[in-house]
Amino acid sequence: MADAQIATQTPHVTRREDYREPDWLVPDIALDFDLDPAATRVRTTLSVTRNGSHAHPLRLDGEGLTALSVKVDGVAVSDWSMDGEDLIVPLSGGAHSVETEVEIAPERNTQLMGLYASGGILCTQCEAQGFRRITFFPDRPDVLSKYKVRMTADKARYPVLLANGDPIAQGESEGGKHWAEWHDPFPKPCYLFALVAGDLVANRGSFTTMSGRDVQLGIWVRAPDLPKTDHALHALKLSMAWDEQVYGREYDLDVFNIVAVDDFNFGAMENKGLNVFNSRYILADPDTATDYDYDAIAAVVAHEYFHNWSGNRVTCRDWFQLSLKEGFTVFRDQSFSADQGSAAVNRIEDVRGLRAAQFPEDAGPLAHPIRPDEYIEISNFYTATIYNKGAEVIRMMATILGPEKFRAATDLYFQRFDGTAATCEDFVQSMEQGGGVDLSQFRLWYSQAGTPRVSATLTRDGGRARVKLRQTVPPTPGQPDKAPMVLPLKLKLFGEFTGRAMCDEQLVLLKDPEAEIVFENLTEQPVLSINRGFSAPVIVETNRTPKDLAFLSAHDDDPFARYEAMQQLMLDTLVESVANGSVDHGPVIDAVRNTLGDTALDSAFVAEAVLLPSDSFIGDQMAVVEPEAIFHAREALRADLGRELAAEWRAAYEGARANRFEYSPAAKGARRIRTVALGYIAASGAADAADLAFAQFEGADNMTDRQGALTTLANGSSPLREAAIEGFYRRYSANALVLDKWFQTQALATRDDTAQIVETLARHPDFTLANPNRARALIGAFSVNQRAFHDLSGRGYRFVADQIIALDKLNPQTAARLIPPLGRWKRFDAGRAAKMRAELERIVATPGLSKDTFEQASKSLD
Ligand code: TRP
Ligand code: ZN
C-alpha cells in the first residue's frame, strides 16, 4: 500500500542536460494589479515573439490559477487550453500581444510564494518559481522582459505601493483607492519581479555613485520599527561603496528600496531595485539584537545588494546554474564582511558554518554538486552546497588567479554577460581568459559532489623534510567513482625550537592523487602548517602530534591556522576520550591557557579559539556517532577547562566587564569573551556561577550580554533559571524576533529534559508553524541539538516528524528544509537508524505530501 502510494506520487524530475532555449520570448510585460487580500485581480499583457523557427504554441506556466479571460492582439479567444497547470495558446505569427486575467487570494497563501500577506502587508516572493502563482508566464530565468507595473489598492490600508524600477506616476481613484505605476528599464527574469503594498514608513538616505548619480535609498518598515533601521541603511551605503571600489560595479537605478516583512521563507530576496527582507535581517537595536544579528544584517544587506550585478544584471540561464549567482554573491558578501571587521574571525565563522551545514550535506544522502544534474523541486537546492561550497569554489579561483587577475577576470565576466542569462561555464571561461589560466581539471568542482580528503604527512631526515600529500574524493549518491581534483593548499613550515618560519608560504596546487614536496637545508625540526586560511574546502588529516598542534596554536603566523590547530587538538582529544572513556586533558588546557594569556591577540579571536568544537562536529569525525558519550566527553573537558583555568576565566570576565553598549570591533570582542568566560565559569561548577549569570542577565544594556547569560542559565538547573526564562518572556513578549530567541535558546539547551521542554513549547500560545522564523527557532534548533534530538527513545525523531507533516500542509518549502537531520540515520547505531528511517517512511507515506518534502524525505531513505 505504502509502496503504491509512493509510486503514484513520484513527481517529475527536471534534468540539466534537457535544457532547450525558450520557444517564445517576452520582451515586454505590463501587469495591472487590483490589490485586495481576499481577491486580487491580475491583468497581464505580454508582448511575445517566436524564438527561432518552430510551430509550438505559447505555453505559459501557472500554479493554482484559473484563466478568467485570454486575449490575443486585443481580441478575446477561446482556442486556448490547459495542459495540467500550463496555459496553452496557439499562435500563428511571429509576434503577438497576449492578455490574461486571473484572480488570486494573497491572504490564503500560506506557502509564502507568489503574492501573500504578512501582517498587514501585501508582498511577493517569486524566486525560484513563485511568479507562476501570480500570473501565467514562461517562468524560467532565461526569459527576460521589461516590466511595467500598475497597482491599485485601498489607500487607507495600503498607503505605500512599491514595485521594481522607478516610480512613474500615481493618483487617486474612486472608492478610497489609489494607484501607482512603476517601470523597470532593465530586462529581467520574472523571479526578480516584486511588489509591496502596505502601511509603511521609510528610513531614507541617499548615495552618490562613482559617476556622480544620486540614488534615493529607503528602508521600509511599519512605523514602530523605524528606529531599528539605521544599521541596515548604513550597511547598504557601505555595500554600495564597496562594490564600486572592489569590483568597479555601480548601481544603475535612481531608487533602491528595501522592505522588511515578518513572514519570509528565506533570509532576503534581491528583486531588482526592491529587495524584500525577512525582518530579522533588517531590524536591530541594542536591546533586541545581538552582535551576531548586527553582523548578519550587514552581511545579508550586502549580499542582496551585490546581487544587483551578480544575479540581476548577469542572471542565470536555468536553475542548475544557481551557484553562478549564489556562490559568487556569498563570496562577495564574505569578502565585504572581512573588510569591515576582523578578517580572521570572519574566516573562522565562515568555515565553522561550512563544517556545520555543508560538510554533513556533502557526506549524506542529499549530497549534490554545486551545479546539480537534476531536481524534483528547485527550492530544495537553495543549500549550503550551492551557497557556501559555491563560495569556496569562487574563492579558490580567486586564490589561484591572485587579486589583480581575478579582478580582470570578473571585469571580463560582467562586461561580456551583462544583460544576459549565463552559465557556470561562462563564469569559468571568463576566469580562464581574464586570468590566463587553464581551469579544465578545476571544473570538477562543479560536477563532483563530496568533500575531498587530503592526508599530509611530514617526515624529516637530517636537513631534509618531505611532505607527502594524498587526496581522495569520497563516493556520493549517483557518483561512485571520483577523479582527483585541483586543491589549492597554502602551506608553510615553522621551526619547533625557535618558533620561526622556515620558508615563505607556498601555494601548492595538488592535482594528482599523490604528490611530494621536499624542503632542504632545515636546521631544526619543522612543524607543518597546511590549508592556511582554509585555502581549499577539504578535510585534512596529518601526522601532527598534540605537541605540534599546541605549538602551532601558539606560534603560527596565520590566525586561521592557529585557530585550526587548536580545534584539531581539541577534536583529537575529544574523539580519543569518546573512544577510551578517558583522556589526558592537559595539552588542551595548556594551549587554552596560552591563548588566553597572549596579550597580542584580540578578544574576538581568543573567544573563537577557546571554544570547543560542537557535539555534531565531533560526531562527524566518528564512524558511528555516539551522542551521549560525545556530550559527556565534551562536558568533562569543559568542566576541567573551567576548573583548571578558573583564575584566567575570572580575569577575562572581569576584564571585559560591562561598559555601555557600543557597536565596535573592540566592544564586540569584549562581549564575546565575556560570555564565553561565563560559560566556562558555569561549567567549572563554581558556586556563584548562576548568580553571576543572573546579574549579567538583569544588568545587561544589550541583547548579546542578556542572551549570553540566558543561555548559561537555561543550560543549568539553578532556581534562577526559571526566573530568567520568565523574565525574558515578559520583557519581550511583544517582539516576535526576540521571542524566536526565547524558543531557540531553550531548544538548544544542554539539559537532560530538553526534548520534553521542546514538546511543551510546541503547545505554547506563542508557538506557530505559520511563521517560518518561529518554526525554525524551535523545530530547526532542536533538530541540531545532537544529544536532545537523538534521545535513545526516539521521541525527538517522532516530534520533529509530526511537526514536518503538519508544516508541510502550510508551507512545503520550510517543511522540506527540516528533513536533513532525520536523513543522517546512516551515521548512527542500528537502533537509532531504524527509528529515524521509520519517521522518514511515515513522512513519505503521508497522503497529499508536497513534492518539496517528498523529494527530501524519499532521497534521505536511500
Ligand atoms: N536569492 C535569495 C538569496 O539568496 C534566496 C531566496 C529568497 C529564496 N527567497 C527565497 C530561495 C525563497 C528560495 C525560496 O538572497
Ligand atoms: Zn543570494
CSV table of N, CA and C and ligand atoms in Angstrom, one decimal, residues 113 125 127 264-266 268-270 303-304 307 325-326 382 387 813 817, ligand 1:
chain,number,residue,atom,x,y,z
A,113,MET,N,4.9,31.9,-1.2
A,113,MET,CA,5.4,32.0,-2.6
A,113,MET,C,4.4,32.7,-3.4
A,125,GLN,N,7.1,37.0,-3.3
A,125,GLN,CA,8.3,36.2,-3.4
A,125,GLN,C,8.3,35.4,-4.6
A,127,GLU,N,11.3,34.1,-6.5
A,127,GLU,CA,12.3,33.1,-6.7
A,127,GLU,C,12.0,31.9,-5.9
A,264,PHE,N,8.7,35.1,6.0
A,264,PHE,CA,9.5,35.0,4.9
A,264,PHE,C,10.2,33.7,4.9
A,265,ASN,N,10.3,33.0,3.7
A,265,ASN,CA,10.8,31.6,3.7
A,265,ASN,C,12.3,31.6,3.8
A,266,PHE,N,13.0,32.7,3.6
A,266,PHE,CA,14.5,32.7,3.5
A,266,PHE,C,15.0,33.9,4.2
A,268,ALA,N,16.4,36.8,2.6
A,268,ALA,CA,16.0,38.0,1.9
A,268,ALA,C,16.0,37.7,0.4
A,269,MET,N,15.5,38.7,-0.4
A,269,MET,CA,15.4,38.5,-1.8
A,269,MET,C,15.8,39.7,-2.6
A,270,GLU,N,16.6,39.5,-3.6
A,270,GLU,CA,17.3,40.6,-4.4
A,270,GLU,C,16.5,41.2,-5.5
A,303,HIS,N,24.8,41.1,0.7
A,303,HIS,CA,24.5,40.0,-0.2
A,303,HIS,C,23.5,40.4,-1.2
A,304,GLU,N,22.3,40.9,-0.8
A,304,GLU,CA,21.2,41.2,-1.7
A,304,GLU,C,21.6,42.4,-2.6
A,307,HIS,N,23.9,41.2,-5.4
A,307,HIS,CA,23.1,40.5,-6.5
A,307,HIS,C,22.8,41.4,-7.6
A,325,LYS,N,25.1,32.6,-9.4
A,325,LYS,CA,24.8,33.9,-8.7
A,325,LYS,C,25.0,33.7,-7.2
A,326,GLU,N,24.6,32.6,-6.6
A,326,GLU,CA,24.7,32.5,-5.1
A,326,GLU,C,26.1,32.2,-4.6
A,382,TYR,N,18.4,25.3,-2.6
A,382,TYR,CA,19.0,26.5,-2.0
A,382,TYR,C,19.7,26.1,-0.7
A,387,TYR,N,25.3,27.5,-2.0
A,387,TYR,CA,25.7,28.8,-1.4
A,387,TYR,C,27.2,28.8,-0.9
A,813,GLN,N,8.0,24.4,1.5
A,813,GLN,CA,9.5,24.8,1.4
A,813,GLN,C,10.1,24.7,2.8
A,817,ARG,N,12.9,21.8,4.5
A,817,ARG,CA,14.3,22.2,5.0
A,817,ARG,C,14.5,21.6,6.4
B,1,TRP,N1,18.0,34.7,-3.8
B,1,TRP,C1,17.8,34.7,-2.4
B,1,TRP,C2,19.1,35.0,-1.8
B,1,TRP,O1,20.0,34.2,-1.8
B,1,TRP,C3,17.2,33.4,-1.9
B,1,TRP,C4,15.7,33.4,-1.6
B,1,TRP,C5,14.9,34.3,-1.2
B,1,TRP,C6,14.9,32.2,-1.8
B,1,TRP,N2,13.7,33.9,-1.0
B,1,TRP,C7,13.6,32.6,-1.3
B,1,TRP,C8,15.1,30.9,-2.1
B,1,TRP,C9,12.6,31.7,-1.3
B,1,TRP,C10,14.1,30.0,-2.1
B,1,TRP,C11,12.8,30.4,-1.7
B,1,TRP,O2,19.3,36.0,-1.3
